[in-house]
Short mmCIF file of C-alpha atoms and ligand atoms in Angstrom, two decimals:
data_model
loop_
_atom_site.label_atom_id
_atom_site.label_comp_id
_atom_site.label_asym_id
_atom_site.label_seq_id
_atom_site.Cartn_x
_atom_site.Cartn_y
_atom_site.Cartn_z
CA UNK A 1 170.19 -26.08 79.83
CA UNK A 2 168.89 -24.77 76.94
CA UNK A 3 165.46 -26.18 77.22
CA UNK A 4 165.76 -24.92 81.08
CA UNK A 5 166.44 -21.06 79.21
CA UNK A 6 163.86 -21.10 77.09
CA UNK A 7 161.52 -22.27 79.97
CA UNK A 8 162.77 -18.97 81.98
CA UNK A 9 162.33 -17.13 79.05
CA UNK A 10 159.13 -17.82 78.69
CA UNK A 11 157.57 -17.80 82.29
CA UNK A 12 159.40 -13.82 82.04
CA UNK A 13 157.67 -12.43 79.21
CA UNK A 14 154.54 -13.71 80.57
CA UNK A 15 154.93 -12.10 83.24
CA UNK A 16 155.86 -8.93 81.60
CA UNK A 17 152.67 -9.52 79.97
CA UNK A 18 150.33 -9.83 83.03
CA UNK A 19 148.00 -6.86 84.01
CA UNK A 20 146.41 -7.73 86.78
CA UNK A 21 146.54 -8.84 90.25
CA UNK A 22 143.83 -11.75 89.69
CA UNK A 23 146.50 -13.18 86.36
CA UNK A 24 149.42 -12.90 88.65
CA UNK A 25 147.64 -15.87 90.82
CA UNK A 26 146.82 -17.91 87.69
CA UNK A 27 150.44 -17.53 86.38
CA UNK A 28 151.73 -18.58 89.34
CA UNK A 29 149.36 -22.13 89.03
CA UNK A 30 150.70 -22.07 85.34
CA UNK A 31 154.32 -22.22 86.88
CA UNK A 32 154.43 -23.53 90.12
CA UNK A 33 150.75 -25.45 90.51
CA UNK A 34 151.11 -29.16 90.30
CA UNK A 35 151.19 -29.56 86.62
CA UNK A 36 153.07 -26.29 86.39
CA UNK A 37 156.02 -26.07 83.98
CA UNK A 38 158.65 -25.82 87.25
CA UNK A 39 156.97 -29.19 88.33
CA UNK A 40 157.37 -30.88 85.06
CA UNK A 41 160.81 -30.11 84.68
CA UNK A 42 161.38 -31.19 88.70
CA UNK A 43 160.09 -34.47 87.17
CA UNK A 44 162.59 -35.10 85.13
CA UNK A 45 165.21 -35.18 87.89
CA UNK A 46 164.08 -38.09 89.04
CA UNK A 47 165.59 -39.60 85.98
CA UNK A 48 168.86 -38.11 86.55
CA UNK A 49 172.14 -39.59 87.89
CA UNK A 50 173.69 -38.15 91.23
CA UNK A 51 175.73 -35.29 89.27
CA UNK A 52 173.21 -34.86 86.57
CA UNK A 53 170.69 -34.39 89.63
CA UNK A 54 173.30 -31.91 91.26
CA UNK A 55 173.61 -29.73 87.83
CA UNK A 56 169.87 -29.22 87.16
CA UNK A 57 168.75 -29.06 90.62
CA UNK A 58 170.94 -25.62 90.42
CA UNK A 59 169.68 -24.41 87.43
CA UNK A 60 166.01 -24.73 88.41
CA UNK A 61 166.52 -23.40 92.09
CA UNK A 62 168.18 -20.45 90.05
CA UNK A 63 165.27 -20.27 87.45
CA UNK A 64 162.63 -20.63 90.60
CA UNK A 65 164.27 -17.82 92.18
CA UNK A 66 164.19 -15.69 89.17
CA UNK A 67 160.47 -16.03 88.47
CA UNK A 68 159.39 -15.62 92.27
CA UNK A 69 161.60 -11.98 92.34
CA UNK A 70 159.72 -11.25 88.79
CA UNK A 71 156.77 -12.21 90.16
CA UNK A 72 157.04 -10.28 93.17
CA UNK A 73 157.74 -7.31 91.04
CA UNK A 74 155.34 -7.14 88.84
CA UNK A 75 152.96 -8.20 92.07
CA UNK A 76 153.63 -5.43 93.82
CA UNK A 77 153.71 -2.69 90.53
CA UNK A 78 150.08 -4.01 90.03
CA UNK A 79 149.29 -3.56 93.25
CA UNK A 80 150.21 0.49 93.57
CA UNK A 81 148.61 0.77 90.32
CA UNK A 82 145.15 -0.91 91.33
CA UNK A 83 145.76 1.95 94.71
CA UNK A 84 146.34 4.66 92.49
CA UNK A 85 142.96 4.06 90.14
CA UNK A 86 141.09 3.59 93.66
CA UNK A 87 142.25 7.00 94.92
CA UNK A 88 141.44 8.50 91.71
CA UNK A 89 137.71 7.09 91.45
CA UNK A 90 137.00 7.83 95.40
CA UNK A 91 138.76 11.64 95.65
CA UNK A 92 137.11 13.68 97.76
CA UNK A 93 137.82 17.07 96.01
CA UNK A 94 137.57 18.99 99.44
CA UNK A 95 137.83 22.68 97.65
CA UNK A 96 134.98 21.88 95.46
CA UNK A 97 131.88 24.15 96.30
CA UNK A 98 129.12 23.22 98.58
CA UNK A 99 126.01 21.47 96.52
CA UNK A 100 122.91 23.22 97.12
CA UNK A 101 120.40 21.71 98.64
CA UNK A 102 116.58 22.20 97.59
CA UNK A 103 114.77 23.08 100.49
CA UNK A 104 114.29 26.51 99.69
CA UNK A 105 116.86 29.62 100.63
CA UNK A 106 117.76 32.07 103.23
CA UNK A 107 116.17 35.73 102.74
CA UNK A 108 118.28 37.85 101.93
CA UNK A 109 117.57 40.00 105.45
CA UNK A 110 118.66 36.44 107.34
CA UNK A 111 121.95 36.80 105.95
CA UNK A 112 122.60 40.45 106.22
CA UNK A 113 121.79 40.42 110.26
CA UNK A 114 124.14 37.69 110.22
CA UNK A 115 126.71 39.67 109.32
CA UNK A 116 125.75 42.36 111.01
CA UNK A 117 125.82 40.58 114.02
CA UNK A 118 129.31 39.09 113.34
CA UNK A 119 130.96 42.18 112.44
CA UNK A 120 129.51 44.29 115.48
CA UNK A 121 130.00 41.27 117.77
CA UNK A 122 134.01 41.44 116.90
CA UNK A 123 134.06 44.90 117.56
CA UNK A 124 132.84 44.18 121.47
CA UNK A 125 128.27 44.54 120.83
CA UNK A 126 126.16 42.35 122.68
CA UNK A 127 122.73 41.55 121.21
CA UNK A 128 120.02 43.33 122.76
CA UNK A 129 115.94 42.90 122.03
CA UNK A 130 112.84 44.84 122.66
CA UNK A 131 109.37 44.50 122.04
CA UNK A 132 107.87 45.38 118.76
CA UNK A 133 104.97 46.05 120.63
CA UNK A 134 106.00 49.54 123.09
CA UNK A 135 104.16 52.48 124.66
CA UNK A 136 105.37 56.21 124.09
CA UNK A 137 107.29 56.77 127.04
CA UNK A 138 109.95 54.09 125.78
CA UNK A 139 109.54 54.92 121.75
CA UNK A 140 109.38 58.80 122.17
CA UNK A 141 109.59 60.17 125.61
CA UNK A 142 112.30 58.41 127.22
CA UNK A 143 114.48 58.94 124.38
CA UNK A 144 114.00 63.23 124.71
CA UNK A 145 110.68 63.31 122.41
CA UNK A 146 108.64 64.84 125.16
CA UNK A 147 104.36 64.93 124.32
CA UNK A 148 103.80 67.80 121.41
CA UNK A 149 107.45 67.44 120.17
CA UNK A 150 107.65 67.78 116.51
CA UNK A 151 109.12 64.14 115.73
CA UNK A 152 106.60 62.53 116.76
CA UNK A 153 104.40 63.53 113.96
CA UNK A 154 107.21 62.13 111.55
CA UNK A 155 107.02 58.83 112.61
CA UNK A 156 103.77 58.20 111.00
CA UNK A 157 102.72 55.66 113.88
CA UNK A 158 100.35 53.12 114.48
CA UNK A 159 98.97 53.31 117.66
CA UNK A 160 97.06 50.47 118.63
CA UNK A 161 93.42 50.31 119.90
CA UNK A 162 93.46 49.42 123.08
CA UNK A 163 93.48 52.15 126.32
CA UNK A 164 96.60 53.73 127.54
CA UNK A 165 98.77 52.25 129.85
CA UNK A 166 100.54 54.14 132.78
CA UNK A 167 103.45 54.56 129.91
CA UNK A 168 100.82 56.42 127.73
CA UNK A 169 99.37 54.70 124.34
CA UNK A 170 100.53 51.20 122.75
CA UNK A 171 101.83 51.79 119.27
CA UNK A 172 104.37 49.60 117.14
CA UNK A 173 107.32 50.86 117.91
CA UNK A 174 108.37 53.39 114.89
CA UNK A 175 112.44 52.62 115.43
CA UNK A 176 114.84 50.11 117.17
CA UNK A 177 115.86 53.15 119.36
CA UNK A 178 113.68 52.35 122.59
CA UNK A 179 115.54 49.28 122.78
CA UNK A 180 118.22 51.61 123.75
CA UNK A 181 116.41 52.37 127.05
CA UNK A 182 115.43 49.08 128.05
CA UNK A 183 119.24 48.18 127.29
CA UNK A 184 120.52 50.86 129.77
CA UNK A 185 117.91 50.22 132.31
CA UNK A 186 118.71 46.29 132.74
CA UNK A 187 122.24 46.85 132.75
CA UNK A 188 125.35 48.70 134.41
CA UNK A 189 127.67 50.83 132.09
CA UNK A 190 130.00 50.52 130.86
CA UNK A 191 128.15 48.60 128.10
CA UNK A 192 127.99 48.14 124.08
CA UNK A 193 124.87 46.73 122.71
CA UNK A 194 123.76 46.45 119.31
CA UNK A 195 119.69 45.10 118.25
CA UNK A 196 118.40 43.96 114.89
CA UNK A 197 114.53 44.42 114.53
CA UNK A 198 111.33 45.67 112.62
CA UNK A 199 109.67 48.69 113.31
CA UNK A 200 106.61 49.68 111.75
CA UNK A 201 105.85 53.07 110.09
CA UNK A 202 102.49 53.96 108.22
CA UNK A 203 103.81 55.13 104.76
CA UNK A 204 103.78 52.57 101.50
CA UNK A 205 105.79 53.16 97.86
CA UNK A 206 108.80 52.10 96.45
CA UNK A 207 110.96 53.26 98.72
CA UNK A 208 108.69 52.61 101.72
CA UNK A 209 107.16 49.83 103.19
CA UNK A 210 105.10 49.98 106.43
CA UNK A 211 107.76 47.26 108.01
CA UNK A 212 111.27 47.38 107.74
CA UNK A 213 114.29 46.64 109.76
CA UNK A 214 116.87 48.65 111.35
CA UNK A 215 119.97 48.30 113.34
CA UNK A 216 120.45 50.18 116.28
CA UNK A 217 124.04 50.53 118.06
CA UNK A 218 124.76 51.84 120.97
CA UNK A 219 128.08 52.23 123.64
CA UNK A 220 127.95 53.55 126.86
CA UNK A 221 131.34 54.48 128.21
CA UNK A 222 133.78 56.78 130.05
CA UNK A 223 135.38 58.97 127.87
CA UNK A 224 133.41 58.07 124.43
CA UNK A 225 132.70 60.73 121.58
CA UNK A 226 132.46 61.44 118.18
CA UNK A 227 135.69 60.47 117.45
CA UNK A 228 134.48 56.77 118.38
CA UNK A 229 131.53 57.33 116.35
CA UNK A 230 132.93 57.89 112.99
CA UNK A 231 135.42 55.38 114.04
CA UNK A 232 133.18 52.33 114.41
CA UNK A 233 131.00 53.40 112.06
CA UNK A 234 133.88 53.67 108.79
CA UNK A 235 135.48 50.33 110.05
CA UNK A 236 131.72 48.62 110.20
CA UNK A 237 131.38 49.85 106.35
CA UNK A 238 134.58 48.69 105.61
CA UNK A 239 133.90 45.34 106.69
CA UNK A 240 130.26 45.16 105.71
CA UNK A 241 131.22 45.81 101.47
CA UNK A 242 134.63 44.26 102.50
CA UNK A 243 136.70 47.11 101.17
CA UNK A 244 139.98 47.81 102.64
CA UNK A 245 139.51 51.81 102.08
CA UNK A 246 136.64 54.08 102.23
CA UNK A 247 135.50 57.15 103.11
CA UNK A 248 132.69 58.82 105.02
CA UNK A 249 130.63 62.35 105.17
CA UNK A 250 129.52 63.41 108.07
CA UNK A 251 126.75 65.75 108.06
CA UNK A 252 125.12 68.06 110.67
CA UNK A 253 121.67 66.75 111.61
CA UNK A 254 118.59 66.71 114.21
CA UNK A 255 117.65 63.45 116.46
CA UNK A 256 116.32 64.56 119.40
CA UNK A 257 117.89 61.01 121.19
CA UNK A 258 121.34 62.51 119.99
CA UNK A 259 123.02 66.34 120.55
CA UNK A 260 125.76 66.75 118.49
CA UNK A 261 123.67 64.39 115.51
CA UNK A 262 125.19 63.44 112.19
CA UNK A 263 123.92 61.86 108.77
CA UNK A 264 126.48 59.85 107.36
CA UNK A 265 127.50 59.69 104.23
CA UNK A 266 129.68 56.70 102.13
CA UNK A 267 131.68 57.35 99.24
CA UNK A 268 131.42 55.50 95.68
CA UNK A 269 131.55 56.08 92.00
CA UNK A 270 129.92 53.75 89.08
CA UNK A 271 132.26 51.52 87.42
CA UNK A 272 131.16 49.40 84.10
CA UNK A 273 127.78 49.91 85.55
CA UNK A 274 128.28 48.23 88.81
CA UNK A 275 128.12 50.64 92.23
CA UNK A 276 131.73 50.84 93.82
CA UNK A 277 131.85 51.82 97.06
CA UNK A 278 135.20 52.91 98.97
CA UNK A 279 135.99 55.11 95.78
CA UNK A 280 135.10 57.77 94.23
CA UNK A 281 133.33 61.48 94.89
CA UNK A 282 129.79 60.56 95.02
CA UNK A 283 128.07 59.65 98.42
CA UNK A 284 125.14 58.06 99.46
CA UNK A 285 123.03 58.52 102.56
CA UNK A 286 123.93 55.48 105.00
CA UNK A 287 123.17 55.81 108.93
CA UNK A 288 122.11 58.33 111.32
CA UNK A 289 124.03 59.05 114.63
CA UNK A 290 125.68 61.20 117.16
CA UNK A 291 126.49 61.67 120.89
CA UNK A 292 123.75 60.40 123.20
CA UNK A 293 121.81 63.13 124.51
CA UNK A 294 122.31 63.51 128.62
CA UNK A 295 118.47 62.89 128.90
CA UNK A 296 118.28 60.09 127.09
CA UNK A 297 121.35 58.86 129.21
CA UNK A 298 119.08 59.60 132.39
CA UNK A 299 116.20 57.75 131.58
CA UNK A 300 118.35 54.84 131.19
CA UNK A 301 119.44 55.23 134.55
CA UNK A 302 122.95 56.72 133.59
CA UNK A 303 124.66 59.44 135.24
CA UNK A 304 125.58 61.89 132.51
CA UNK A 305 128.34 63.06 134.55
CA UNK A 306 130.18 60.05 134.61
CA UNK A 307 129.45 58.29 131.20
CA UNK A 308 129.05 59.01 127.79
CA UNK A 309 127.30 57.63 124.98
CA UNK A 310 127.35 57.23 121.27
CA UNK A 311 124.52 55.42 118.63
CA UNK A 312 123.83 54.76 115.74
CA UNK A 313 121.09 53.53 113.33
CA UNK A 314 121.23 51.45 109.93
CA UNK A 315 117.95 50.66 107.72
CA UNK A 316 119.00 47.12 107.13
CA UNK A 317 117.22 46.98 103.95
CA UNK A 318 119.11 49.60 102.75
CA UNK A 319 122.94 48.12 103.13
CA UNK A 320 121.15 44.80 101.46
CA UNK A 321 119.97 46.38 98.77
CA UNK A 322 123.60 48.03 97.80
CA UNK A 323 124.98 45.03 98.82
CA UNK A 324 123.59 42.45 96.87
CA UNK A 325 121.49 45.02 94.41
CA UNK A 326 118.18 44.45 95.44
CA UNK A 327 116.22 46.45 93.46
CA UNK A 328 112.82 47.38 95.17
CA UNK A 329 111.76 47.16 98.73
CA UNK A 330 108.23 45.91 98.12
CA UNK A 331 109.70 42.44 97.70
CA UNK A 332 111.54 42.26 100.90
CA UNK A 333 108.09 40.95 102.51
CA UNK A 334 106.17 40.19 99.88
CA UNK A 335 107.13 36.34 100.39
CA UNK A 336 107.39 35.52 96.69
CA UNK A 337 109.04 32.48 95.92
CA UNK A 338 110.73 33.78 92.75
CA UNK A 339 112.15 36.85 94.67
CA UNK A 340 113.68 34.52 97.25
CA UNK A 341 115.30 32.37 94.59
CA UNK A 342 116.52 35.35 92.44
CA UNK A 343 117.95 37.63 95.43
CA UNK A 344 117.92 34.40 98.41
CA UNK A 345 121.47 32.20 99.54
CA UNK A 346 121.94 28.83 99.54
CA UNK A 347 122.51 27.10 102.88
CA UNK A 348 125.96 25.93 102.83
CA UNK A 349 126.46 22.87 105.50
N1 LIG B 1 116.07 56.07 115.17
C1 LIG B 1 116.49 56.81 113.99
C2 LIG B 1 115.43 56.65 112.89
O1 LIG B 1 114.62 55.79 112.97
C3 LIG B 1 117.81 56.32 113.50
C4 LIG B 1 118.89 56.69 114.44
C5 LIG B 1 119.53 57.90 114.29
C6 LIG B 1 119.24 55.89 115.49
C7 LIG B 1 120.51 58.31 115.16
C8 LIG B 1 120.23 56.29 116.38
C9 LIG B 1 120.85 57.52 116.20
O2 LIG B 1 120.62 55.53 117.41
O3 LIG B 1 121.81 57.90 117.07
O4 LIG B 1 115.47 57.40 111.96
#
């Protein structure tokens, strides 16, 4: 009995001393394989009388039983463990940041009109195009700039060299407006459109290039005013610097395309050096809009009488620049890589 103990004993504390799965197996050999210590002792019955037999054969079925329930234990302890260390070497740490990938990065313009286009989208736009290359009845006459009217000579265009067409002289178009007109002509009110595109202006310095991009809204509805106007154009600001509060300034101006026309204004003040906007007393110039003017309305085939209009127009350059503080407009186009990687976004897949 006592040598029986000790045997349990010891077959227990090695056990207890195993720290892997693979030892577990080679334990077991150690105990139960055929020269195993359990075997050896099993030998020894064989030498036994009937009630000697009777008394050991007890003892080791006990001491068998004890060491397969240790065993088992400690089996499956090693077991969770070895899960555990897997789980920790292959986490996937899902919240971790995208990494970047090399293959260059999205202009700064790219990623604006996207969110343009998302924001204006939600609030019920459709994307509308136009050529870059027009004629003057669709850049300036259709839109209430009859011939000799003053803003046309503010527009700085290039025309191009080829002869008139029955819509008078090809030029690049000097504003996203026209796209208004081809809008209203290809479609039935009520309607809300919005386009993104260049338009082309002869006039270079810093705060000029002779492309640039603007966005161009427009809604065509019963029973839409100003009201609507500085409506859509606060909550488009608010969700464009993602600012819960803001306000705007709306000042008297002259389009021809528009009667009553406004300059708008946005609120912000300088905070540790960084531009705030949403607070403060200063404003900054931001948009042009106003009620669309009744001719415009019936060039586009829309009875003034029964619909009304509102646009606007964004220089996209501009709400990038305060945006992500782009500092001068030159570099918008002048494809430099450095530019692209200082002020350009990573591609996030
Ligand atoms: N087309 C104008 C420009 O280039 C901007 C603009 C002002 C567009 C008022 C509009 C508007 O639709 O209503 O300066």
């Amino acid at each position: 009995m006592v040598k029986i103990d000790k045997l349990l004993a010891s077959c227990l504390s090695e056990i207890e001393k195993c720290d892997s799965l693979k030892k577990i197996e080679s334990i077991k050999n150690v105990i139960f394989g055929k020269n195993g210590k359990i075997t050896q002792v099993m030998d020894e019955l064989r030498r036994l009388d009937k009630e000697g037999k009777r008394k050991l054969g007890a003892e080791i079925n006990f001491v068998k039983d004890e060491i397969t329930r240790h065993l088992d234990l400690k089996h499956s302890k090693l077991q969770s463990r070895e899960i555990n260390k897997r789980l920790e070497s292959e986490f996937v740490d899902v919240s971790a940041p995208a990494r970047p990938r090399s293959f260059g990065k999205i202009h700064p313009l790219t990623k604006v009109a996207e969110e343009i286009e998302n924001i204006l989208s939600y609030y019920g736009f459709v994307c509308a195009d136009g050529p870059d290359l027009e004629n003057e009845y669709y850049n300036f006459t259709a839109l209430n700039m009859p011939d000799h009217h003053p803003a046309r000579t503010m527009h700085d265009t290039f025309y191009i060299n080829v002869p008139s067409g029955e819509k008078g002289r090809y030029l690049l178009r000097t504003h996203t407006s026209p796209i208004q007109i081809h809008s209203m002509l290809a479609n039935t009110p009520p309607y809300r459109f919005f386009s993104i595109g260049r338009v082309y202006r002869s006039d270079s310095d810093a705060t000029h290039t002779p492309m640039f991009t603007q966005v161009e809204g427009l809604v065509v509805e019963k029973n839409v005013g100003f009201a609507h106007l500085k409506w859509i154009i606060t909550n488009f600001l608010k969700k464009f610097f993602a600012v819960k509060d803001l306000s705007i300034r709306l000042r008297p101006s002259f389009f021809p395309f528009t009667e009553p026309s406004a300059e708008v204004d946005l609120n912000y003040e300088i905070k540790n050096g960084e531009i705030v906007f949403g607070r403060g007393d200063k404003w900054l110039e931001i948009c042009g809009g106003g009620v669309v003017h009744p001719n415009v309305l019936r060039h586009g085939n829309v009875n003034p009488d029964k619909y009304q209009g509102i646009a606007f127009g964004f220089g996209v350059e501009r709400l990038t620049s305060l945006k992500y503080g782009v500092p001068d407009l030159r570099g918008y186009f002048e494809s430099d890589e450095r530019w692209r990687n200082a002020f350009g976004f990573h591609h996030v897949f």
